[in-house]
XYZ file of N, CA, C and O in Angstrom:
844
model
N 136.372 113.443 35.847
C 135.192 114.661 35.924
C 133.989 114.195 36.099
O 133.236 113.238 34.516
N 132.641 114.611 36.270
C 131.591 114.908 36.676
C 131.087 115.875 35.511
O 131.468 116.546 35.179
N 130.305 114.981 34.333
C 129.464 116.236 34.074
C 128.984 117.330 34.659
O 128.154 117.398 35.715
N 128.915 118.303 34.438
C 128.623 119.738 34.764
C 126.945 119.463 35.410
O 126.922 120.395 36.617
N 126.257 119.093 34.473
C 125.197 119.069 34.986
C 124.779 117.994 35.492
O 123.476 118.808 36.765
N 125.553 116.632 35.706
C 124.801 115.861 36.573
C 125.351 116.533 37.893
O 124.939 116.269 39.287
N 126.796 117.141 38.259
C 127.297 117.908 39.410
C 126.729 118.661 40.440
O 126.427 119.012 41.378
N 125.772 119.530 38.864
C 124.544 120.506 39.383
C 123.458 119.964 40.119
O 122.993 120.433 41.296
N 123.010 118.882 39.654
C 122.161 117.918 40.257
C 122.311 117.735 41.783
O 121.663 117.535 42.242
N 123.564 117.249 41.581
C 124.212 116.713 43.241
C 124.175 117.478 44.205
O 123.885 117.006 45.510
N 124.697 118.954 43.837
C 124.785 120.214 45.009
C 123.682 120.322 45.368
O 123.053 120.398 46.700
N 122.601 120.141 44.597
C 121.103 120.479 44.725
C 120.650 119.629 45.291
O 120.388 119.738 46.445
N 120.419 118.204 45.345
C 120.332 117.281 46.503
C 120.986 116.941 47.463
O 120.290 117.134 48.479
N 122.490 118.131 48.139
C 123.016 117.903 49.145
C 122.470 118.799 50.147
O 122.166 119.330 50.686
N 122.073 120.084 48.971
C 122.310 121.162 49.654
C 120.354 121.535 50.283
O 120.038 121.579 51.050
N 119.146 120.448 49.361
C 118.018 120.048 49.893
C 118.162 119.502 51.150
O 117.180 119.301 52.267
N 118.869 118.323 51.236
C 119.821 117.155 52.335
C 119.711 117.914 53.857
O 119.711 117.530 54.797
N 120.174 119.396 53.784
C 121.043 119.885 54.632
C 119.681 120.476 55.058
O 120.093 121.402 56.270
N 119.128 121.093 54.716
C 118.103 121.896 55.542
C 116.548 121.595 55.016
O 115.700 122.476 55.932
N 116.482 120.347 55.221
C 115.545 119.584 55.434
C 115.088 119.602 57.290
O 115.824 119.236 57.650
N 114.013 119.813 57.297
C 112.920 120.100 59.419
C 112.741 119.380 59.425
O 112.832 117.803 58.763
N 113.699 118.882 60.697
C 113.782 117.342 61.904
C 113.219 118.136 63.193
O 113.100 119.655 63.243
N 112.493 117.231 63.416
C 111.499 118.043 64.841
C 112.681 117.884 66.222
O 113.241 116.667 66.227
N 112.011 118.746 66.188
C 113.513 119.049 67.814
C 112.906 118.194 69.154
O 111.573 116.881 69.063
N 113.852 117.873 69.962
C 112.683 117.501 71.084
C 112.045 117.597 72.189
O 111.302 117.541 72.368
N 111.169 119.235 71.620
C 110.677 119.682 71.988
C 109.588 119.177 71.565
O 108.579 119.063 72.240
N 109.690 119.423 70.572
C 108.211 118.933 70.100
C 107.787 117.274 70.183
O 106.755 117.078 70.409
N 108.763 116.499 70.151
C 108.682 115.187 70.753
C 107.981 114.436 72.033
O 107.438 114.536 72.511
N 108.316 116.165 72.692
C 108.538 115.849 74.695
C 106.326 116.469 74.337
O 105.772 116.021 75.107
N 106.021 117.159 74.098
C 104.413 117.313 73.665
C 104.582 116.784 72.760
O 103.103 116.959 73.205
N 104.850 116.165 71.986
C 103.536 115.447 71.316
C 103.577 113.990 72.458
O 102.132 113.575 72.565
N 104.317 113.250 73.423
C 104.828 112.479 74.485
C 103.235 112.738 75.008
O 102.445 112.210 75.574
N 103.233 114.150 75.412
C 102.294 114.373 76.492
C 101.491 114.565 76.388
O 100.474 113.859 77.250
N 100.917 115.468 75.051
C 99.263 114.932 74.805
C 99.079 113.864 74.632
O 97.841 113.280 74.846
N 99.543 112.593 74.108
C 99.203 110.789 73.815
C 98.690 110.819 75.222
O 97.844 110.374 75.945
N 99.956 111.333 76.178
C 100.183 110.488 77.979
C 98.163 111.716 78.692
O 97.408 111.055 79.140
N 98.019 112.790 78.272
C 96.357 113.337 78.469
C 95.297 112.548 78.218
O 95.256 112.136 78.635
N 95.661 112.608 76.833
C 94.327 111.852 76.659
C 94.190 109.997 75.757
O 93.104 110.143 76.851
N 95.357 109.797 76.618
C 94.756 108.191 77.579
C 94.120 108.698 78.669
O 93.471 107.512 78.883
N 95.094 109.050 79.649
C 93.999 109.288 81.345
C 92.923 109.869 80.768
O 92.301 109.057 81.474
N 92.717 111.095 80.324
C 91.675 111.347 79.591
C 90.193 110.429 79.788
O 88.947 109.845 80.598
N 90.817 109.500 79.059
C 89.554 108.078 78.118
C 89.796 107.466 79.590
O 87.971 106.523 79.625
N 91.332 106.724 79.768
C 90.877 106.528 81.147
C 90.292 106.329 82.567
O 89.248 105.733 83.181
N 89.801 107.451 82.942
C 88.693 108.280 83.518
C 87.709 108.189 83.080
O 86.954 107.938 84.229
N 87.093 108.616 82.215
C 85.750 108.280 81.359
C 85.300 107.002 81.595
O 83.852 106.575 82.177
N 86.315 106.305 81.542
C 85.378 104.800 81.337
C 85.922 104.542 82.590
O 84.810 103.518 82.859
N 86.502 105.023 83.468
C 86.632 104.465 85.430
C 85.173 104.805 85.715
O 84.448 103.896 86.777
N 85.085 105.956 85.115
C 83.316 106.732 85.846
C 81.906 105.900 85.621
O 81.169 106.221 86.870
N 82.303 105.260 84.886
C 80.669 104.610 84.643
C 80.957 103.282 85.055
O 79.809 102.679 85.733
N 81.638 102.571 85.777
C 82.222 101.934 86.964
C 82.102 102.348 88.646
O 81.670 101.636 88.800
N 82.369 103.456 88.871
C 82.383 104.090 89.888
C 81.090 104.267 90.670
O 80.283 104.468 89.919
N 80.862 103.659 92.005
C 79.678 103.993 92.577
C 79.500 105.550 92.666
O 80.033 106.291 93.331
N 77.718 105.809 92.425
C 77.820 107.805 92.487
C 77.587 107.617 93.964
O 78.141 108.800 94.823
N 77.468 106.673 95.302
C 77.909 107.025 96.750
C 78.854 107.424 97.060
O 79.755 108.324 97.922
N 79.908 107.301 95.772
C 81.552 107.695 96.405
C 81.629 109.235 96.715
O 82.016 110.129 97.150
N 81.124 110.326 95.850
C 81.163 111.169 95.496
C 80.321 111.836 96.559
O 81.019 112.681 96.759
N 78.851 111.431 97.054
C 78.071 112.361 98.098
C 78.801 111.925 99.741
O 79.703 112.949 100.703
N 79.992 110.859 99.524
C 80.701 110.351 100.531
C 81.671 111.272 101.105
O 81.856 112.351 101.448
N 82.368 111.716 100.425
C 83.750 113.377 99.843
C 82.501 114.191 100.690
O 82.593 114.541 101.154
N 81.451 114.777 100.058
C 81.126 115.535 100.344
C 80.498 115.809 101.522
O 80.598 116.940 102.613
N 80.006 114.862 102.056
C 79.537 114.074 103.392
C 80.217 115.183 104.125
O 80.349 115.466 105.843
N 81.114 114.278 104.277
C 83.177 114.715 104.794
C 83.563 115.977 105.931
O 84.049 116.083 106.211
N 83.178 117.038 104.722
C 82.822 118.517 104.671
C 82.221 119.212 106.042
O 82.589 119.596 105.860
N 81.148 118.697 105.961
C 80.680 119.137 106.463
C 80.235 119.294 108.062
O 81.396 118.464 108.052
N 80.605 120.076 108.738
C 81.373 120.234 110.046
C 79.690 119.735 110.888
O 78.215 119.945 110.714
N 80.174 119.332 111.956
C 79.249 118.147 113.066
C 78.146 119.061 113.445
O 79.134 120.301 113.682
N 77.130 119.091 113.971
C 76.439 119.696 114.600
C 76.463 119.224 116.709
O 75.562 117.799 116.059
N 75.584 119.780 117.270
C 75.829 119.946 118.394
C 74.470 118.908 118.591
O 73.921 119.210 118.929
N 74.063 117.744 119.519
C 73.132 116.817 119.594
C 73.397 117.370 121.386
O 73.167 116.173 122.099
N 72.190 117.959 121.504
C 71.915 118.525 122.882
C 70.893 117.649 123.279
O 69.665 117.402 122.709
N 70.976 116.501 124.947
C 70.040 116.616 125.415
C 68.563 117.247 126.352
O 68.457 117.026 127.453
N 70.100 117.691 126.687
C 69.913 118.679 128.325
C 70.299 118.117 129.735
O 71.377 117.083 129.627
N 69.801 118.385 130.501
C 70.127 117.724 131.768
C 70.407 116.168 131.922
O 68.865 115.526 130.848
N 71.270 115.254 132.449
C 71.796 113.571 132.610
C 71.787 113.348 133.397
O 72.493 114.247 134.215
N 71.278 112.395 133.810
C 71.373 111.634 135.389
C 73.298 110.247 135.111
O 73.036 110.004 134.059
N 74.021 110.283 135.668
C 74.693 109.438 136.037
C 74.320 108.422 136.809
O 74.185 107.874 137.930
N 75.164 106.829 135.954
C 74.723 105.396 136.095
C 75.999 105.373 137.069
O 76.694 105.235 137.269
N 75.889 104.945 138.809
C 76.430 104.704 139.445
C 76.420 102.901 139.858
O 75.352 102.177 138.863
N 77.365 102.533 140.476
C 78.632 101.170 140.434
C 78.258 99.563 138.908
O 77.914 99.444 139.447
N 78.838 101.251 137.982
C 79.936 100.124 137.076
C 80.761 99.754 137.423
O 81.769 100.510 137.137
N 81.006 97.881 136.628
C 82.696 98.382 136.637
C 83.270 98.702 135.325
O 82.283 98.692 134.081
N 84.535 99.051 134.587
C 84.544 98.907 133.568
C 84.704 97.935 132.848
O 84.318 98.060 131.542
N 84.295 96.232 132.955
C 84.071 95.535 131.892
C 82.873 95.282 131.859
O 82.355 95.468 130.235
N 81.677 96.435 132.872
C 80.575 96.539 132.315
C 81.059 97.353 131.109
O 79.409 97.656 130.269
N 81.124 98.666 131.361
C 80.847 100.131 130.740
C 81.929 99.674 129.183
O 81.153 99.982 128.373
N 81.815 98.396 129.548
C 83.627 98.376 128.037
C 81.920 97.393 126.967
O 82.703 97.733 125.503
N 80.923 96.853 127.963
C 79.995 95.977 127.034
C 79.085 96.344 126.348
O 78.668 96.792 125.492
N 78.591 98.025 127.176
C 77.670 99.130 126.586
C 78.803 99.391 125.886
O 77.541 100.557 124.792
N 79.522 100.489 125.884
C 80.131 101.393 124.732
C 81.026 100.610 124.179
O 82.250 100.507 124.211
N 80.807 100.444 123.045
C 80.993 99.190 121.744
C 81.438 99.708 120.532
O 82.450 99.940 119.957
N 81.755 101.266 120.601
C 81.842 102.385 119.614
C 82.955 103.122 119.786
O 83.999 104.049 118.848
N 84.014 102.405 120.739
C 85.374 103.390 120.800
C 86.421 102.872 120.949
O 86.244 101.197 121.064
N 87.293 102.900 120.430
C 88.554 102.464 119.830
C 90.021 102.110 120.272
O 89.136 102.858 121.746
N 90.373 101.294 120.739
C 90.920 100.853 122.026
C 92.338 102.199 122.532
O 92.656 103.426 121.072
N 92.311 102.760 123.337
C 93.142 103.804 123.455
C 91.949 105.238 124.059
O 92.704 106.203 124.470
N 90.953 104.650 123.885
C 89.770 106.105 124.741
C 89.277 106.949 123.128
O 89.155 107.874 123.858
N 89.565 106.271 121.912
C 89.329 107.374 120.893
C 87.952 107.193 120.327
O 87.548 106.041 120.183
N 87.538 108.647 120.274
C 86.330 108.405 119.373
C 86.138 109.554 118.439
O 85.983 110.412 118.669
N 85.690 109.361 116.901
C 84.836 110.448 116.165
C 83.869 110.087 115.332
O 83.410 109.215 115.072
N 83.325 111.654 114.758
C 82.355 110.889 113.775
C 82.609 110.738 113.219
O 83.514 110.968 112.079
N 81.381 109.708 112.051
C 81.694 109.109 110.750
C 80.966 110.175 109.743
O 81.891 110.073 108.351
N 80.253 110.763 110.062
C 79.019 111.747 108.824
C 79.423 112.774 109.058
O 79.248 113.685 107.743
N 80.612 113.204 110.232
C 81.111 114.819 109.393
C 81.985 114.887 110.242
O 83.098 114.624 110.677
N 82.852 116.682 109.924
C 83.949 116.533 110.714
C 84.075 117.938 111.692
O 83.167 118.640 112.060
N 84.910 116.844 113.199
C 84.445 117.883 114.348
C 84.955 118.680 113.980
O 86.612 119.182 113.660
N 85.102 120.017 114.959
C 85.268 121.104 114.782
C 86.317 121.285 115.999
O 87.613 121.794 115.515
N 86.289 120.424 116.835
C 87.670 120.344 117.301
C 88.221 118.743 117.853
O 88.130 118.101 117.713
N 89.528 118.703 117.988
C 89.875 117.449 118.648
C 90.735 117.610 119.829
O 91.329 118.934 120.337
N 90.097 116.626 120.869
C 89.924 117.206 122.331
C 90.846 116.188 123.654
O 90.923 114.768 122.475
N 91.539 116.331 124.213
C 92.401 115.175 124.876
C 91.588 115.877 126.044
O 91.832 116.616 126.912
N 90.977 114.917 126.793
C 90.406 114.658 128.316
C 91.446 113.813 129.422
O 91.358 112.384 129.170
N 92.627 114.773 129.759
C 93.682 113.966 130.583
C 92.716 113.723 131.428
O 92.409 115.068 133.112
N 92.666 112.654 132.207
C 92.202 112.391 134.196
C 93.301 111.481 134.782
O 93.814 110.321 134.961
N 93.219 112.745 135.694
C 94.664 111.250 136.904
C 94.251 110.546 138.048
O 92.536 111.483 137.930
N 94.792 109.834 138.275
C 94.119 107.818 139.152
C 94.871 107.694 139.247
O 95.727 107.323 139.845
N 94.342 107.405 140.901
C 94.828 106.672 141.542
C 93.963 105.678 143.147
O 92.610 106.559 143.497
N 94.140 104.552 142.849
C 92.456 104.282 144.143
C 91.522 104.274 143.874
O 91.115 104.973 145.078
N 90.851 104.545 142.983
C 89.538 104.553 142.656
C 88.913 104.131 141.724
O 87.832 104.400 140.883
N 89.246 103.017 142.129
C 87.739 101.790 140.649
C 86.816 101.922 140.678
O 85.916 101.711 139.516
N 86.398 102.743 141.739
C 85.082 101.965 141.981
C 83.826 103.223 140.860
O 83.767 103.677 140.412
N 84.928 104.377 140.528
C 84.906 105.910 139.853
C 85.232 105.928 138.558
O 84.854 106.332 137.291
N 85.906 104.290 138.116
C 86.737 104.392 136.305
C 85.606 104.318 136.079
O 84.951 104.987 135.180
N 85.081 102.985 135.983
C 83.224 102.363 135.207
C 82.354 103.759 134.830
O 81.729 104.116 134.514
N 82.197 104.432 136.433
C 81.162 105.455 135.543
C 81.441 106.804 134.805
O 80.630 107.334 134.308
N 82.632 107.121 135.545
C 83.594 108.372 134.580
C 83.283 108.373 133.000
O 83.072 108.693 132.611
N 83.805 106.528 132.924
C 83.313 106.160 131.586
C 81.821 106.150 131.250
O 81.892 106.646 129.824
N 81.524 105.245 131.160
C 80.009 104.939 130.507
C 79.400 107.076 130.408
O 78.664 106.642 130.109
N 79.583 107.524 131.487
C 79.087 109.062 131.175
C 79.667 110.302 130.354
O 79.048 110.662 129.441
N 81.447 109.571 130.284
C 81.577 110.664 128.755
C 81.849 110.388 127.781
O 81.821 111.412 127.120
N 82.012 108.979 128.169
C 81.865 108.688 126.342
C 80.314 109.637 125.522
O 80.762 109.923 123.946
N 79.582 108.287 125.976
C 78.612 108.988 125.403
C 78.225 110.724 125.512
O 77.623 111.442 124.797
N 78.136 111.886 126.321
C 78.356 112.547 126.489
C 79.051 113.279 125.432
O 78.610 114.492 124.510
N 80.883 113.046 125.506
C 81.328 113.557 124.384
C 80.775 113.109 122.860
O 80.588 113.860 122.307
N 80.459 112.237 122.570
C 79.877 111.555 121.325
C 78.584 112.298 121.350
O 78.257 112.850 120.591
N 77.907 113.141 122.214
C 76.748 114.033 121.072
C 77.218 115.323 120.788
O 76.870 115.758 120.188
N 78.443 115.275 121.734
C 79.162 116.367 120.862
C 79.678 117.098 119.992
O 80.424 117.390 119.261
N 79.525 115.260 119.509
C 80.012 115.309 117.442
C 81.888 115.496 117.970
O 82.243 116.451 116.839
N 82.825 114.973 118.480
C 83.744 115.575 119.971
C 84.891 114.853 118.667
O 84.289 113.369 119.225
N 85.617 114.733 117.937
C 87.266 114.244 117.994
C 88.122 113.857 119.118
O 88.711 115.466 119.623
N 87.901 113.365 119.810
C 88.037 113.059 121.245
C 88.965 111.789 121.377
O 88.702 111.103 120.692
N 89.850 111.816 122.689
C 90.598 110.559 123.382
C 90.205 110.958 125.272
O 90.867 112.033 125.016
N 90.608 110.078 125.502
C 90.847 110.021 127.347
C 91.810 109.638 127.423
O 91.828 108.066 127.462
N 92.401 109.926 128.330
C 93.708 110.000 128.909
C 93.184 109.365 130.352
O 93.538 110.467 130.888
N 93.702 108.278 130.872
C 93.882 108.197 131.914
C 95.382 107.951 132.806
O 95.673 106.524 132.823
N 95.812 108.252 133.409
C 96.977 108.756 133.925
C 96.885 107.608 135.065
O 97.092 108.473 136.879
N 97.411 106.491 135.576
C 97.275 106.410 136.748
C 98.726 106.391 137.786
O 99.616 106.071 137.036
N 98.799 107.132 138.506
C 99.875 107.161 139.764
C 100.281 105.377 140.086
O 99.404 105.163 140.712
N 101.681 104.629 140.142
C 101.975 103.527 140.591
C 101.415 103.785 142.022
O 101.116 105.036 142.410
N 101.216 102.189 142.777
C 100.975 102.042 143.798
C 101.723 102.418 144.596
O 103.496 102.020 144.256
N 101.185 102.625 145.913
C 102.840 102.538 147.024
C 102.030 103.982 148.188
O 100.927 104.441 147.823
N 102.830 104.529 148.726
C 103.140 105.322 149.888
C 102.319 106.992 149.896
O 103.265 107.239 150.042
N 103.097 106.722 148.445
C 103.688 108.146 148.253
C 102.104 109.308 148.734
O 101.369 108.682 147.878
N 102.268 110.251 148.158
C 101.244 111.454 148.432
C 100.744 111.189 147.154
O 101.622 111.181 146.040
N 99.800 111.593 146.890
C 98.611 111.841 145.283
C 99.369 113.256 144.617
O 99.204 114.062 145.047
N 100.054 112.264 143.787
C 100.919 113.786 142.936
C 100.204 114.447 141.690
O 100.147 113.854 140.921
N 98.725 115.107 142.052
C 97.650 115.248 140.987
C 98.934 115.572 139.359
O 98.661 115.386 138.027
N 99.124 117.449 140.008
C 99.978 118.070 139.187
C 100.837 117.230 137.811
O 101.101 117.327 137.051
N 101.588 115.885 138.201
C 102.317 115.215 137.793
C 101.901 114.924 136.897
O 102.173 113.715 135.884
N 100.684 114.224 137.076
C 100.228 113.090 136.117
C 99.432 114.073 135.181
O 99.356 112.846 134.338
N 98.794 115.149 135.554
C 98.714 115.960 134.256
C 99.628 116.032 133.280
O 99.475 116.052 132.233
N 101.037 116.861 133.932
C 101.467 116.581 133.158
C 102.184 115.644 132.279
O 102.872 115.867 130.963
N 102.248 114.508 133.287
C 102.107 113.207 132.351
C 101.460 113.208 130.875
O 101.923 113.174 129.743
N 100.016 112.902 131.881
C 99.796 112.779 130.562
C 99.553 113.829 128.979
O 99.002 113.856 128.159
N 99.242 115.146 129.309
C 99.828 116.374 128.706
C 101.078 115.498 127.767
O 100.828 116.105 126.320
N 102.452 115.386 127.719
C 103.075 114.384 127.187
C 102.207 113.845 126.415
O 103.128 113.542 124.766
N 101.843 112.750 126.899
C 101.485 111.647 126.188
C 100.494 111.901 125.533
O 100.368 111.374 123.984
N 99.581 112.843 124.999
C 98.409 113.542 124.749
C 99.511 114.051 123.213
O 98.804 113.890 122.014
N 100.098 114.754 123.495
C 101.116 115.259 122.183
C 101.513 115.265 121.446
O 101.780 114.992 120.075
N 102.590 113.141 121.965
C 102.925 112.679 121.024
C 101.705 111.928 119.838
O 102.356 111.467 119.596
N 100.900 111.511 120.913
C 99.786 111.246 120.469
C 98.535 111.893 119.577
O 98.172 111.302 118.445
N 98.750 113.100 119.267
C 98.422 114.562 118.560
C 98.008 114.032 117.076
O 98.753 113.735 116.827
N 97.604 115.555 117.055
C 97.911 116.432 117.437
C 96.606 117.206 117.781
O 95.801 116.168 117.241
N 96.096 117.695 118.961
C 94.453 118.071 119.856
C 94.892 119.456 119.673
O 95.502 120.176 119.649
N 93.366 119.818 119.728
C 92.995 121.420 119.549
C 93.284 122.230 120.818
O 93.465 123.404 120.825
N 93.028 121.234 121.855
C 92.809 121.698 123.463
C 92.971 121.018 124.298
O 92.452 119.074 123.478
N 92.491 121.037 125.408
C 93.188 119.561 126.040
C 92.539 120.406 127.709
O 92.084 120.849 128.481
N 90.822 118.798 128.334
C 90.515 119.079 129.449
C 91.489 118.220 130.524
O 91.122 116.997 130.571
N 91.525 119.407 131.311
C 92.206 118.446 132.500
C 90.859 118.056 133.393
O 90.381 119.069 134.309
N 90.664 116.945 133.978
C 89.741 116.315 134.635
C 89.907 115.616 135.295
O 90.666 115.067 135.917
N 88.921 115.416 136.406
C 88.523 114.785 137.507
C 87.699 113.692 137.706
O 86.734 113.776 136.937
N 88.175 112.847 138.030
C 87.586 111.161 138.433
C 86.567 111.430 138.780
O 85.271 110.551 138.745
N 85.839 112.171 139.917
C 84.844 112.520 140.816
C 84.330 113.248 139.813
O 83.358 113.809 140.874
N 84.522 113.591 138.892
C 83.326 114.969 138.170
C 83.396 114.564 136.981
O 84.013 114.417 136.080
N 81.754 114.769 136.710
C 81.513 114.083 135.561
C 80.060 115.447 135.282
O 79.945 115.870 136.181
N 80.324 116.333 134.500
C 78.923 117.448 133.524
C 77.486 116.150 133.830
O 77.136 115.523 133.430
N 76.585 116.966 134.528
C 74.723 116.744 134.183
C 74.229 117.623 132.906
O 73.233 117.302 133.640
N 75.063 118.300 132.562
C 73.671 118.490 131.512
C 74.481 118.886 129.828
O 75.722 119.794 129.765
N 74.434 118.721 128.894
C 74.780 118.850 127.203
C 74.906 120.088 127.122
O 75.718 119.822 125.326
N 74.606 121.034 128.189
C 74.449 122.183 127.366
C 76.219 123.081 127.793
O 76.592 123.404 127.161
N 76.261 122.103 129.312
C 78.680 122.285 128.835
C 78.821 122.155 127.830
O 79.210 120.597 128.058
N 79.307 122.318 127.141
C 79.876 122.202 125.810
C 81.450 121.866 126.380
O 82.520 123.555 127.008
N 81.807 121.214 125.276
C 83.440 120.866 126.318
C 84.192 121.462 124.916
O 84.999 121.012 124.304
N 83.825 122.662 124.008
C 84.883 123.198 122.608
C 85.673 123.600 123.538
O 86.057 124.152 124.501
N 86.880 124.148 122.270
C 88.074 125.162 122.809
C 87.502 126.245 122.526
O 86.901 126.949 122.478
N 88.869 126.875 123.625
C 88.326 128.699 123.507
C 89.743 128.924 123.406
O 90.694 128.278 123.173
N 89.669 130.310 123.309
C 91.378 131.232 123.329
C 91.505 131.641 124.670
O 92.754 131.370 124.553
N 90.705 131.211 125.552
C 91.090 131.275 126.471
C 91.170 129.743 127.389
O 90.459 129.443 127.752
N 92.023 129.616 128.536
C 91.728 128.781 129.511
C 89.743 128.590 131.012
O 89.817 130.411 130.606
N 89.815 127.574 130.601
C 88.543 128.309 131.240
C 87.604 127.186 132.697
O 88.114 125.764 132.235
N 87.099 127.026 133.400
C 86.778 126.126 134.155
C 85.581 125.474 133.509
O 84.454 126.579 133.282
N 85.366 124.331 133.475
C 84.206 123.203 133.310
C 83.294 123.168 134.093
O 82.281 123.083 133.676
N 83.846 122.642 135.714
C 82.515 122.723 136.483
C 82.661 124.072 137.461
O 82.913 123.514 138.253
N 82.615 125.351 137.392
C 81.887 125.973 137.940
C 80.776 126.172 139.087
O 81.156 126.785 140.115
N 80.504 125.070 138.660
C 78.884 124.179 139.708
C 78.866 122.795 140.177
O 78.591 122.334 139.224
N 79.057 122.667 141.757
C 80.041 121.866 142.090
C 78.220 120.935 142.983
O 77.897 121.832 143.639
N 77.291 119.718 142.746
C 76.626 118.310 143.639
C 77.451 119.232 144.962
O 76.121 119.580 145.430
N 78.473 118.998 144.713
C 79.114 118.988 146.518
C 78.930 120.109 147.490
O 78.775 120.381 148.680
N 79.107 121.161 146.835
C 78.663 122.659 146.909
C 77.372 123.134 147.268
O 77.514 124.310 146.962
N 76.840 122.501 146.089
C 75.515 123.065 146.154
C 75.459 124.324 145.133
O 74.802 124.623 145.184
N 75.916 123.509 143.691
C 76.030 124.460 142.740
C 77.374 126.174 143.493
O 76.381 126.442 142.073
N 77.386 126.166 143.937
C 77.849 127.713 144.227
C 79.773 128.340 143.429
O 79.833 126.701 143.491
């Protein structure tokens, strides 16, 4: 049997151990997360010393909206082959796409062109339309939809529908321009912007004396 004094001391020691506070799981989690946040902030401060300043300016420039560069009336150069156009217009991506690098286009435009047996018009059309649309700083793609050779009648409406479906698959686009390959705009002020309602882009044609 233990001495009463010793037993009392053992009892006090046991009770003090039972009420000693231990850190909870939440406290441990908070401490770990705070350590991680501090480490990330230190890493960002160190990394910022080595990042080029122009990276920050690039983000600001990308958010700027493009402004239209108009030169007024333009002439159409005829007698060009597709190979000559590819040599002249070198900034267009495969598939007929282009967008400005220094600003953000207001519109994404798909130009759908039905085509058959008019090789002499392909070159002049592309040579004129690519610079025209680029001066308007549009994000655009030109789809030339060719009907297979044969004796069937030229089905323009069906080709337009096919082009529209193909454009939707590669889009999204804000609007679609259904274009004839033998018609090109003669004035940069004819804007190929999207609108709330369908509209005719060629209200006056040369062969009809612009009436």
